[in-house]
Amino acid sequence: MARVLIVDDSVVMRDIVRAHLAGLALDLEVASNGEDALARIGSASQPFDLVITDYAMPNMNGLELSRRVKERGGTLAPKIILISANKELRERDLLATGYVDAFFPKPVDGTQLAARVSMILALTVPSAPVVPSSRRARPVIRVVIADDTEVGRTLLARVLKADPEIDVVGMARDGQGAVDLAVRENPQIILLDAMMPGLDGVAATRRIMALAPTRVVIVSDQQGSRPAAQIFAATEAGALDVIARPAWGDPMGPQAVALRDKIKMLAEIPVVRRWADGPRSVRSRRGSSLRSFNRATAIGICASTGGPAAIAALLPGLAGVVSSVPILIVQHVLAGFDEALAEWLAEVTQLPVRLATHGMPLRGGVIALAPEGKHLVAQSPLTIGVIEGPPVGNHRPSGTPLFESLARHFGDGALGVMLTGMGSDGVEGLRALKAAGGSVLVQSPDSCVVSGMPGAAISRGYADAVLSLDELGPEIAERVRAPARSRH
């Protein structure tokens, strides 16, 4: 399997690139800057075949990193793809240096990037014709802003208009205005305040997804049970993600840049019209379950973008087995909203979802949710651990420590469940879980809001079954109820 190192000082951009490559059979690693990249390349037990690096990074830019990598590696140096939003860079000039093998402008065309990576690494996968990146027009992302305060609308517009690749095509002061603009302007993204008078964020999201489906993103600077409940209800109604409102300040500051990067990332995600306006359809099974499987004695679930709604849909199918098996959940969530997410899930599922605490008993009867900023693990077969360890793949909490701990303490009784999400968090943990004899169920990519994490698990060969959300719950319950060994 080809090894690829992704280098960018932005977590968001690293996740974007990982998502673009999730469908390829690659061993992906990340580095946060040039020095980190050089250290990883130098200490790698197996050499990297390709480095994909951003150009603008602190201390050492991507071109300097490319020079050092090529000069140190000589004829054995990895191939290098440079990515940049700098409009003055030209592919032919970069190729002429001898340090760069390909160049892509931001926002990155995911299909073209995957095709170029496939070509460079000679992967045996279908690839789209590669259009020279210097000739591709950069698409402008059409955005609508909906906020009931003039200050909120002005702030977001100021941040977005600082980027010529984002066009604010309309602003609304209430939910109905957002619906009207969605129908009239056909935006790629709608930034929506959840707490608005009249037609609130939840109702507006539901109506938008029914009349003019697009990517709805909830913008929030509010915490507490009621605002958070509105936010998570909006994700269940079809909102794609939740982002924090940036503070007033430099529109080129880190918060503003992160917001624009996030919008560019989300604009590349296909629009998924979900079940907000009707019954959920039962999807056909994708792939096949094992002909035999072990009884599940502990369950770990990992999710990211689109996860709150997916978890809310999955858990009711486990109502009959919650009392007999421990269930631990890692969901990447906006800072300050972890407790509210646990409360919302408990309310909408009518199941005992609780925010995990260190030392909590690991037993049936409680569904434990990872707190924000800490890893959730099985400390022992009887105890939950909530630990401060370093981020894993830039995530904390991460699914990898969770799955690894279940493998360690439950062996072939461990069941890992990978739900919708961007990137590949948790996939390394699934490797340990499989090595211990455990089982892995994966949400089918076509039922995901973002298929990066499930796609990564599938491409690595870790999935024992690939199922829709409607099928996952019954399948998990069947494995919990099974004797030591059962056959379909």
Tab-separated table of C-alpha atoms in Angstrom:
chain	number	residue	atom	x	y	z
A	1	MET	CA	0.000	0.000	0.000
A	2	ALA	CA	1.416	3.389	-1.014
A	3	ARG	CA	2.303	5.739	1.856
A	4	VAL	CA	1.291	9.409	1.632
A	5	LEU	CA	2.207	12.274	3.980
A	6	ILE	CA	-0.169	15.276	4.073
A	7	VAL	CA	1.461	18.487	5.331
A	8	ASP	CA	-0.552	21.587	6.268
A	9	ASP	CA	-0.670	23.864	9.305
A	10	SER	CA	-4.490	23.914	9.050
A	11	VAL	CA	-6.353	20.960	10.563
A	12	VAL	CA	-9.281	21.717	8.269
A	13	MET	CA	-7.154	21.551	5.117
A	14	ARG	CA	-5.516	18.319	6.239
A	15	ASP	CA	-8.986	16.840	6.669
A	16	ILE	CA	-10.035	18.105	3.228
A	17	VAL	CA	-7.129	16.355	1.508
A	18	ARG	CA	-7.702	13.173	3.509
A	19	ALA	CA	-11.362	13.208	2.510
A	20	HIS	CA	-10.463	13.588	-1.176
A	21	LEU	CA	-8.172	10.540	-0.979
A	22	ALA	CA	-10.346	8.368	1.264
A	23	GLY	CA	-11.528	6.239	-1.645
A	24	LEU	CA	-7.981	5.221	-2.615
A	25	ALA	CA	-6.046	2.366	-1.032
A	26	LEU	CA	-3.463	4.567	0.694
A	27	ASP	CA	-1.693	4.653	4.046
A	28	LEU	CA	-2.241	8.315	4.987
A	29	GLU	CA	-0.287	10.226	7.636
A	30	VAL	CA	-0.303	13.938	8.493
A	31	ALA	CA	2.204	16.574	9.603
A	32	SER	CA	1.411	20.048	10.938
A	33	ASN	CA	4.367	21.941	9.405
A	34	GLY	CA	7.579	21.532	7.440
A	35	GLU	CA	9.771	20.606	10.396
A	36	ASP	CA	7.252	18.033	11.570
A	37	ALA	CA	7.171	16.595	8.049
A	38	LEU	CA	10.956	16.284	7.848
A	39	ALA	CA	11.022	14.567	11.226
A	40	ARG	CA	8.338	12.085	10.180
A	41	ILE	CA	10.068	11.354	6.883
A	42	GLY	CA	13.404	10.877	8.637
A	43	SER	CA	12.058	8.520	11.299
A	44	ALA	CA	9.644	6.534	9.127
A	45	SER	CA	10.155	2.769	9.265
A	46	GLN	CA	8.897	2.611	5.681
A	47	PRO	CA	9.544	5.423	3.194
A	48	PHE	CA	6.778	7.696	1.967
A	49	ASP	CA	5.863	7.443	-1.713
A	50	LEU	CA	4.194	10.860	-1.926
A	51	VAL	CA	4.132	14.126	0.023
A	52	ILE	CA	1.191	16.525	-0.439
A	53	THR	CA	2.077	19.879	1.102
A	54	ASP	CA	0.592	23.330	1.492
A	55	TYR	CA	2.729	26.226	0.284
A	56	ALA	CA	2.053	28.887	2.951
A	57	MET	CA	3.179	27.528	6.331
A	58	PRO	CA	5.036	29.219	9.216
A	59	ASN	CA	8.851	28.949	9.460
A	60	MET	CA	9.226	26.757	6.371
A	61	ASN	CA	7.030	27.067	3.279
A	62	GLY	CA	6.041	24.142	1.116
A	63	LEU	CA	8.580	24.836	-1.614
A	64	GLU	CA	11.449	24.904	0.875
A	65	LEU	CA	10.164	21.673	2.381
A	66	SER	CA	10.039	20.160	-1.104
A	67	ARG	CA	13.639	21.217	-1.757
A	68	ARG	CA	14.894	19.628	1.449
A	69	VAL	CA	12.960	16.421	0.878
A	70	LYS	CA	14.227	16.044	-2.688
A	71	GLU	CA	17.833	16.891	-1.843
A	72	ARG	CA	17.939	14.543	1.131
A	73	GLY	CA	16.252	11.672	-0.665
A	74	GLY	CA	18.006	11.937	-4.009
A	75	THR	CA	16.652	9.459	-6.530
A	76	LEU	CA	14.685	7.723	-3.755
A	77	ALA	CA	12.870	10.894	-2.663
A	78	PRO	CA	9.063	10.764	-2.651
A	79	LYS	CA	6.993	12.526	-5.279
A	80	ILE	CA	5.652	15.909	-4.150
A	81	ILE	CA	2.356	17.694	-4.834
A	82	LEU	CA	2.211	21.365	-3.803
A	83	ILE	CA	-1.117	23.031	-2.925
A	84	SER	CA	-1.622	26.779	-2.567
A	85	ALA	CA	-4.126	29.624	-2.644
A	86	ASN	CA	-1.365	31.964	-3.878
A	87	LYS	CA	-2.521	33.117	-7.306
A	88	GLU	CA	1.001	34.192	-8.299
A	89	LEU	CA	2.328	30.639	-8.310
A	90	ARG	CA	2.496	28.945	-11.702
A	91	GLU	CA	2.721	25.208	-12.190
A	92	ARG	CA	5.343	25.389	-14.926
A	93	ASP	CA	7.614	27.524	-12.737
A	94	LEU	CA	7.261	25.143	-9.809
A	95	LEU	CA	7.909	22.076	-11.963
A	96	ALA	CA	10.996	23.776	-13.371
A	97	THR	CA	12.581	23.837	-9.898
A	98	GLY	CA	12.775	20.059	-9.929
A	99	TYR	CA	11.387	19.951	-6.399
A	100	VAL	CA	7.681	19.682	-7.257
A	101	ASP	CA	5.939	17.004	-9.327
A	102	ALA	CA	2.458	18.564	-9.492
A	103	PHE	CA	0.614	21.688	-8.355
A	104	PHE	CA	-3.008	22.292	-7.361
A	105	PRO	CA	-4.660	25.632	-6.560
A	106	LYS	CA	-7.109	26.041	-3.676
A	107	PRO	CA	-9.938	25.208	-3.429
A	108	VAL	CA	-8.718	21.786	-4.440
A	109	ASP	CA	-10.713	19.849	-7.016
A	110	GLY	CA	-11.062	16.528	-5.195
A	111	THR	CA	-11.676	14.415	-8.279
A	112	GLN	CA	-8.665	15.846	-10.071
A	113	LEU	CA	-6.443	15.457	-7.007
A	114	ALA	CA	-7.406	11.810	-6.574
A	115	ALA	CA	-6.812	11.219	-10.286
A	116	ARG	CA	-3.363	12.841	-10.189
A	117	VAL	CA	-2.378	10.888	-7.066
A	118	SER	CA	-3.530	7.683	-8.748
A	119	MET	CA	-1.447	8.498	-11.814
A	120	ILE	CA	1.680	9.453	-9.844
A	121	LEU	CA	1.524	6.315	-7.699
A	122	ALA	CA	0.379	4.098	-10.590
A	123	LEU	CA	-2.626	2.914	-8.593
A	124	THR	CA	-4.871	0.442	-10.326
A	125	VAL	CA	-8.028	2.510	-9.976
A	126	PRO	CA	-10.068	4.376	-12.594
A	127	SER	CA	-8.956	7.951	-12.901
A	128	ALA	CA	-10.568	10.963	-14.495
A	129	PRO	CA	-8.721	12.850	-17.215
A	130	VAL	CA	-6.330	15.261	-15.582
A	131	VAL	CA	-6.784	18.848	-16.637
A	132	PRO	CA	-3.632	20.961	-16.094
A	133	SER	CA	-4.252	22.767	-12.819
A	134	SER	CA	-2.991	26.099	-14.140
A	135	ARG	CA	-5.809	26.132	-16.714
A	136	ARG	CA	-8.679	25.269	-14.382
A	137	ALA	CA	-10.986	28.069	-13.358
A	138	ARG	CA	-11.384	28.405	-9.625
A	139	PRO	CA	-15.078	27.981	-8.828
A	140	VAL	CA	-16.695	30.730	-6.786
A	141	ILE	CA	-18.679	29.427	-3.828
A	142	ARG	CA	-22.118	31.035	-3.544
A	143	VAL	CA	-23.083	31.635	0.096
A	144	VAL	CA	-26.239	32.922	1.804
A	145	ILE	CA	-26.082	34.303	5.355
A	146	ALA	CA	-29.140	34.174	7.641
A	147	ASP	CA	-28.970	35.873	11.044
A	148	ASP	CA	-31.535	37.947	12.908
A	149	THR	CA	-28.912	40.486	14.053
A	150	GLU	CA	-27.276	43.037	11.786
A	151	VAL	CA	-24.030	42.604	13.722
A	152	GLY	CA	-24.028	38.861	13.049
A	153	ARG	CA	-24.717	39.283	9.338
A	154	THR	CA	-22.094	42.016	8.981
A	155	LEU	CA	-19.416	40.000	10.767
A	156	LEU	CA	-19.899	36.900	8.643
A	157	ALA	CA	-20.098	38.892	5.406
A	158	ARG	CA	-16.901	40.772	6.300
A	159	VAL	CA	-15.032	37.526	6.916
A	160	LEU	CA	-16.285	35.808	3.763
A	161	LYS	CA	-15.834	38.754	1.401
A	162	ALA	CA	-12.127	38.817	2.235
A	163	ASP	CA	-11.789	35.752	-0.005
A	164	PRO	CA	-12.428	36.311	-3.740
A	165	GLU	CA	-13.392	32.652	-4.111
A	166	ILE	CA	-16.464	33.136	-1.892
A	167	ASP	CA	-19.435	35.216	-3.056
A	168	VAL	CA	-22.087	36.296	-0.542
A	169	VAL	CA	-25.148	36.253	-2.828
A	170	GLY	CA	-27.724	37.193	-0.215
A	171	MET	CA	-28.402	37.935	3.446
A	172	ALA	CA	-31.589	37.210	5.388
A	173	ARG	CA	-32.730	38.369	8.799
A	174	ASP	CA	-34.961	35.380	9.540
A	175	GLY	CA	-35.605	31.769	8.604
A	176	GLN	CA	-38.224	32.495	5.966
A	177	GLY	CA	-35.824	34.872	4.251
A	178	ALA	CA	-33.243	32.078	4.186
A	179	VAL	CA	-35.756	29.744	2.549
A	180	ASP	CA	-36.644	32.367	-0.066
A	181	LEU	CA	-32.969	32.992	-0.884
A	182	ALA	CA	-32.291	29.255	-1.106
A	183	VAL	CA	-34.985	28.926	-3.764
A	184	ARG	CA	-34.078	32.105	-5.659
A	185	GLU	CA	-30.261	32.187	-5.498
A	186	ASN	CA	-29.389	28.468	-5.552
A	187	PRO	CA	-26.459	28.902	-3.125
A	188	GLN	CA	-23.936	26.164	-2.445
A	189	ILE	CA	-23.924	26.921	1.280
A	190	ILE	CA	-26.325	28.638	3.677
A	191	LEU	CA	-24.911	29.870	6.987
A	192	LEU	CA	-27.854	29.782	9.357
A	193	ASP	CA	-28.277	31.011	12.921
A	194	ALA	CA	-30.202	28.361	14.867
A	195	MET	CA	-31.951	30.820	17.195
A	196	MET	CA	-34.073	33.187	15.107
A	197	PRO	CA	-37.582	34.523	15.721
A	198	GLY	CA	-40.458	33.190	13.668
A	199	LEU	CA	-39.159	30.400	11.467
A	200	ASP	CA	-36.202	29.177	13.533
A	201	GLY	CA	-33.120	27.349	12.311
A	202	VAL	CA	-34.655	23.894	12.637
A	203	ALA	CA	-37.827	24.729	10.722
A	204	ALA	CA	-35.881	26.720	8.127
A	205	THR	CA	-33.470	23.828	7.582
A	206	ARG	CA	-36.326	21.391	7.143
A	207	ARG	CA	-38.050	23.665	4.632
A	208	ILE	CA	-34.832	24.367	2.695
A	209	MET	CA	-34.069	20.648	2.398
A	210	ALA	CA	-37.597	20.061	1.094
A	211	LEU	CA	-37.755	22.941	-1.411
A	212	ALA	CA	-34.164	23.622	-2.502
A	213	PRO	CA	-31.757	21.099	-0.946
A	214	THR	CA	-28.316	22.546	-0.300
A	215	ARG	CA	-25.585	22.518	2.335
A	216	VAL	CA	-26.965	24.158	5.474
A	217	VAL	CA	-24.354	25.023	8.098
A	218	ILE	CA	-25.369	26.189	11.566
A	219	VAL	CA	-23.362	29.107	12.957
A	220	SER	CA	-23.341	29.424	16.727
A	221	ASP	CA	-21.727	31.399	19.509
A	222	GLN	CA	-24.304	30.246	22.049
A	223	GLN	CA	-23.990	27.451	24.570
A	224	GLY	CA	-26.441	25.997	27.055
A	225	SER	CA	-29.121	23.354	26.756
A	226	ARG	CA	-31.746	25.219	24.735
A	227	PRO	CA	-29.513	26.710	22.011
A	228	ALA	CA	-27.586	23.441	21.718
A	229	ALA	CA	-30.796	21.435	21.458
A	230	GLN	CA	-31.877	23.694	18.587
A	231	ILE	CA	-28.512	23.213	16.895
A	232	PHE	CA	-28.557	19.415	17.092
A	233	ALA	CA	-32.194	19.316	16.054
A	234	ALA	CA	-31.160	21.280	12.958
A	235	THR	CA	-28.564	18.611	12.113
A	236	GLU	CA	-31.287	15.990	12.392
A	237	ALA	CA	-33.407	18.095	10.022
A	238	GLY	CA	-30.597	18.086	7.443
A	239	ALA	CA	-27.953	20.652	8.466
A	240	LEU	CA	-24.506	19.495	7.416
A	241	ASP	CA	-22.354	20.828	10.243
A	242	VAL	CA	-22.002	23.332	13.081
A	243	ILE	CA	-19.298	26.003	13.119
A	244	ALA	CA	-18.314	28.647	15.647
A	245	ARG	CA	-18.916	32.288	14.851
A	246	PRO	CA	-15.534	34.056	14.536
A	247	ALA	CA	-14.748	36.956	16.840
A	248	TRP	CA	-14.460	40.500	15.539
A	249	GLY	CA	-10.960	41.244	14.346
A	250	ASP	CA	-8.691	40.799	11.384
A	251	PRO	CA	-10.587	39.107	8.513
A	252	MET	CA	-7.268	37.466	7.658
A	253	GLY	CA	-6.789	36.202	11.231
A	254	PRO	CA	-6.697	32.497	12.113
A	255	GLN	CA	-10.380	32.223	13.082
A	256	ALA	CA	-11.493	33.874	9.864
A	257	VAL	CA	-9.156	31.775	7.725
A	258	ALA	CA	-10.367	28.601	9.446
A	259	LEU	CA	-13.986	29.570	8.739
A	260	ARG	CA	-13.312	30.174	5.041
A	261	ASP	CA	-11.339	26.937	4.764
A	262	LYS	CA	-14.208	25.078	6.395
A	263	ILE	CA	-16.689	26.563	3.928
A	264	LYS	CA	-14.496	25.527	0.994
A	265	MET	CA	-14.274	22.033	2.409
A	266	LEU	CA	-18.015	21.724	2.980
A	267	ALA	CA	-18.794	23.102	-0.483
A	268	GLU	CA	-17.179	19.996	-1.967
A	269	ILE	CA	-19.434	17.600	-0.069
A	270	PRO	CA	-22.372	16.251	-2.120
A	271	VAL	CA	-25.798	17.425	-0.998
A	272	VAL	CA	-27.622	14.640	0.826
A	273	ARG	CA	-31.393	14.933	1.012
A	274	ARG	CA	-32.269	13.103	4.190
A	275	TRP	CA	-35.406	11.930	5.946
A	276	ALA	CA	-36.503	15.284	7.380
A	277	ASP	CA	-39.789	15.299	5.459
A	278	GLY	CA	-40.853	11.698	5.451
A	279	PRO	CA	-40.212	8.192	6.687
A	280	ARG	CA	-36.746	6.780	6.407
A	281	SER	CA	-36.339	4.420	3.532
A	282	VAL	CA	-34.841	1.030	4.206
A	283	ARG	CA	-31.696	0.681	2.149
A	284	SER	CA	-30.439	-2.548	0.722
A	285	ARG	CA	-27.504	-4.190	2.416
A	286	ARG	CA	-24.098	-3.257	1.019
A	287	GLY	CA	-21.519	-5.976	1.112
A	288	SER	CA	-22.046	-9.059	3.270
A	289	SER	CA	-21.812	-9.862	6.938
A	290	LEU	CA	-19.432	-12.552	8.110
A	291	ARG	CA	-20.884	-16.059	7.805
A	292	SER	CA	-20.158	-16.334	11.530
A	293	PHE	CA	-19.438	-13.756	14.178
A	294	ASN	CA	-18.532	-13.413	17.826
A	295	ARG	CA	-20.976	-12.203	20.436
A	296	ALA	CA	-20.452	-8.462	20.993
A	297	THR	CA	-19.566	-7.717	24.629
A	298	ALA	CA	-18.557	-4.058	24.178
A	299	ILE	CA	-19.428	-1.529	21.464
A	300	GLY	CA	-17.451	1.504	20.305
A	301	ILE	CA	-18.941	4.054	17.888
A	302	CYS	CA	-16.999	6.791	16.073
A	303	ALA	CA	-18.545	9.658	14.068
A	304	SER	CA	-17.713	13.153	12.857
A	305	THR	CA	-19.475	15.387	10.299
A	306	GLY	CA	-23.136	14.367	10.182
A	307	GLY	CA	-22.657	12.261	13.293
A	308	PRO	CA	-25.216	13.696	15.745
A	309	ALA	CA	-28.119	12.934	13.410
A	310	ALA	CA	-26.673	9.526	12.502
A	311	ILE	CA	-26.229	8.566	16.156
A	312	ALA	CA	-29.755	9.758	16.943
A	313	ALA	CA	-31.034	7.512	14.147
A	314	LEU	CA	-28.915	4.511	15.167
A	315	LEU	CA	-29.426	4.322	18.929
A	316	PRO	CA	-33.175	3.513	18.995
A	317	GLY	CA	-32.340	0.253	17.229
A	318	LEU	CA	-30.240	-0.687	20.268
A	319	ALA	CA	-32.962	-0.045	22.851
A	320	GLY	CA	-33.416	-3.756	23.505
A	321	VAL	CA	-29.742	-4.407	24.271
A	322	VAL	CA	-28.583	-1.207	25.994
A	323	SER	CA	-28.940	-2.798	29.417
A	324	SER	CA	-26.721	-5.761	28.552
A	325	VAL	CA	-23.679	-4.230	26.828
A	326	PRO	CA	-21.467	-1.146	27.365
A	327	ILE	CA	-21.674	1.394	24.526
A	328	LEU	CA	-19.053	4.135	24.143
A	329	ILE	CA	-19.301	6.940	21.573
A	330	VAL	CA	-16.713	9.330	20.141
A	331	GLN	CA	-18.318	12.230	18.255
A	332	HIS	CA	-16.271	15.245	17.145
A	333	VAL	CA	-18.244	18.210	18.463
A	334	LEU	CA	-17.883	21.990	18.681
A	335	ALA	CA	-16.170	23.092	21.900
A	336	GLY	CA	-18.635	23.647	24.718
A	337	PHE	CA	-21.437	21.539	23.251
A	338	ASP	CA	-20.536	18.051	24.501
A	339	GLU	CA	-22.838	17.987	27.520
A	340	ALA	CA	-25.680	19.453	25.489
A	341	LEU	CA	-25.179	16.769	22.825
A	342	ALA	CA	-25.475	14.051	25.473
A	343	GLU	CA	-28.666	15.656	26.800
A	344	TRP	CA	-30.137	16.027	23.316
A	345	LEU	CA	-29.373	12.416	22.369
A	346	ALA	CA	-30.924	11.213	25.626
A	347	GLU	CA	-34.044	13.266	24.921
A	348	VAL	CA	-34.583	12.307	21.281
A	349	THR	CA	-33.719	8.610	21.718
A	350	GLN	CA	-35.200	8.134	25.215
A	351	LEU	CA	-32.050	6.186	26.091
A	352	PRO	CA	-29.537	6.733	28.939
A	353	VAL	CA	-26.882	8.773	27.102
A	354	ARG	CA	-24.431	10.398	29.535
A	355	LEU	CA	-21.259	12.453	29.209
A	356	ALA	CA	-18.448	10.124	30.299
A	357	THR	CA	-16.395	10.814	33.427
A	358	HIS	CA	-13.129	9.193	34.472
A	359	GLY	CA	-13.719	6.100	36.594
A	360	MET	CA	-17.346	5.656	35.518
A	361	PRO	CA	-18.350	1.966	35.594
A	362	LEU	CA	-18.084	0.306	32.201
A	363	ARG	CA	-21.322	-1.634	32.039
A	364	GLY	CA	-24.636	-1.933	30.305
A	365	GLY	CA	-27.376	0.516	31.112
A	366	VAL	CA	-25.450	3.687	30.224
A	367	ILE	CA	-24.327	4.979	26.821
A	368	ALA	CA	-21.128	6.970	27.435
A	369	LEU	CA	-20.276	9.952	25.197
A	370	ALA	CA	-16.712	11.281	25.002
A	371	PRO	CA	-16.280	14.762	26.510
A	372	GLU	CA	-14.832	17.477	24.289
A	373	GLY	CA	-11.031	17.693	24.378
A	374	LYS	CA	-10.412	14.293	26.008
A	375	HIS	CA	-10.058	10.712	24.833
A	376	LEU	CA	-12.654	8.130	25.857
A	377	VAL	CA	-11.275	4.631	26.515
A	378	ALA	CA	-11.961	1.399	28.325
A	379	GLN	CA	-9.550	1.793	31.251
A	380	SER	CA	-10.221	-1.818	32.222
A	381	PRO	CA	-12.975	-4.327	31.493
A	382	LEU	CA	-14.972	-2.673	34.277
A	383	THR	CA	-13.976	1.006	34.178
A	384	ILE	CA	-14.199	3.933	31.742
A	385	GLY	CA	-11.207	6.210	31.306
A	386	VAL	CA	-11.356	9.870	30.253
A	387	ILE	CA	-7.782	10.909	29.529
A	388	GLU	CA	-5.859	14.004	28.464
A	389	GLY	CA	-3.502	12.257	26.028
A	390	PRO	CA	-2.171	14.026	22.927
A	391	PRO	CA	-4.416	14.388	19.862
A	392	VAL	CA	-4.434	11.394	17.547
A	393	GLY	CA	-4.454	12.454	13.917
A	394	ASN	CA	-5.323	15.969	15.175
A	395	HIS	CA	-8.429	14.694	16.978
A	396	ARG	CA	-9.186	14.624	20.679
A	397	PRO	CA	-11.378	12.756	21.309
A	398	SER	CA	-10.365	10.239	18.669
A	399	GLY	CA	-11.868	6.920	17.726
A	400	THR	CA	-8.454	5.266	17.578
A	401	PRO	CA	-7.744	5.155	21.361
A	402	LEU	CA	-11.315	3.977	21.942
A	403	PHE	CA	-11.101	1.089	19.493
A	404	GLU	CA	-7.594	0.152	20.671
A	405	SER	CA	-8.762	-0.004	24.291
A	406	LEU	CA	-11.740	-2.195	23.400
A	407	ALA	CA	-9.408	-4.516	21.507
A	408	ARG	CA	-7.109	-4.688	24.530
A	409	HIS	CA	-9.794	-5.469	27.119
A	410	PHE	CA	-12.513	-7.267	25.144
A	411	GLY	CA	-10.636	-9.025	22.332
A	412	ASP	CA	-12.943	-10.846	19.958
A	413	GLY	CA	-15.974	-9.463	21.818
A	414	ALA	CA	-15.158	-5.903	20.747
A	415	LEU	CA	-17.437	-4.404	18.095
A	416	GLY	CA	-16.371	-1.199	16.321
A	417	VAL	CA	-18.925	0.903	14.434
A	418	MET	CA	-17.770	3.584	11.987
A	419	LEU	CA	-20.311	6.239	11.046
A	420	THR	CA	-20.345	9.292	8.768
A	421	GLY	CA	-17.397	11.656	8.977
A	422	MET	CA	-14.625	13.433	7.145
A	423	GLY	CA	-11.059	12.148	7.085
A	424	SER	CA	-10.062	8.812	8.597
A	425	ASP	CA	-10.230	9.164	12.368
A	426	GLY	CA	-10.518	5.816	14.116
A	427	VAL	CA	-9.255	3.722	11.225
A	428	GLU	CA	-5.934	2.904	12.907
A	429	GLY	CA	-7.880	1.789	15.966
A	430	LEU	CA	-9.957	-0.533	13.810
A	431	ARG	CA	-6.750	-2.207	12.706
A	432	ALA	CA	-5.968	-3.095	16.338
A	433	LEU	CA	-9.539	-4.197	16.936
A	434	LYS	CA	-9.458	-6.530	13.941
A	435	ALA	CA	-6.076	-7.920	15.000
A	436	ALA	CA	-7.618	-8.834	18.376
A	437	GLY	CA	-10.387	-10.770	16.643
A	438	GLY	CA	-13.061	-8.095	17.003
A	439	SER	CA	-15.655	-7.116	14.412
A	440	VAL	CA	-16.281	-3.907	12.458
A	441	LEU	CA	-19.544	-2.552	11.051
A	442	VAL	CA	-19.442	0.456	8.727
A	443	GLN	CA	-22.172	2.844	7.611
A	444	SER	CA	-22.686	2.574	3.866
A	445	PRO	CA	-21.059	5.540	2.084
A	446	ASP	CA	-24.241	6.334	0.146
A	447	SER	CA	-26.143	6.835	3.414
A	448	CYS	CA	-23.457	9.117	4.909
A	449	VAL	CA	-23.389	12.898	4.977
A	450	VAL	CA	-19.619	12.562	4.442
A	451	SER	CA	-18.179	9.178	3.530
A	452	GLY	CA	-14.500	9.801	4.338
A	453	MET	CA	-14.228	7.777	7.562
A	454	PRO	CA	-16.386	4.846	6.402
A	455	GLY	CA	-14.623	4.902	3.030
A	456	ALA	CA	-11.223	4.732	4.728
A	457	ALA	CA	-12.320	1.743	6.827
A	458	ILE	CA	-13.675	-0.024	3.755
A	459	SER	CA	-10.600	0.684	1.613
A	460	ARG	CA	-8.333	-0.790	4.311
A	461	GLY	CA	-10.390	-3.981	4.322
A	462	TYR	CA	-11.539	-3.657	7.939
A	463	ALA	CA	-15.317	-3.745	7.365
A	464	ASP	CA	-17.081	-7.016	8.167
A	465	ALA	CA	-20.360	-5.517	6.965
A	466	VAL	CA	-21.306	-2.261	5.228
A	467	LEU	CA	-24.861	-1.288	6.130
A	468	SER	CA	-27.295	1.600	5.983
A	469	LEU	CA	-28.272	3.354	9.216
A	470	ASP	CA	-31.578	1.468	9.168
A	471	GLU	CA	-29.739	-1.847	9.100
A	472	LEU	CA	-26.924	-1.057	11.537
A	473	GLY	CA	-29.072	-0.988	14.672
A	474	PRO	CA	-30.684	-4.416	14.138
A	475	GLU	CA	-27.319	-5.889	13.097
A	476	ILE	CA	-25.617	-4.621	16.262
A	477	ALA	CA	-28.478	-5.887	18.424
A	478	GLU	CA	-28.277	-9.309	16.755
A	479	ARG	CA	-24.574	-9.543	17.533
A	480	VAL	CA	-25.141	-8.552	21.164
A	481	ARG	CA	-27.823	-11.230	21.604
A	482	ALA	CA	-25.854	-13.930	19.803
A	483	PRO	CA	-24.365	-16.897	21.658
A	484	ALA	CA	-20.611	-17.309	21.635
A	485	ARG	CA	-20.814	-18.264	17.974
A	486	SER	CA	-23.728	-17.791	15.567
A	487	ARG	CA	-24.392	-18.391	11.890
A	488	HIS	CA	-26.592	-16.496	9.431
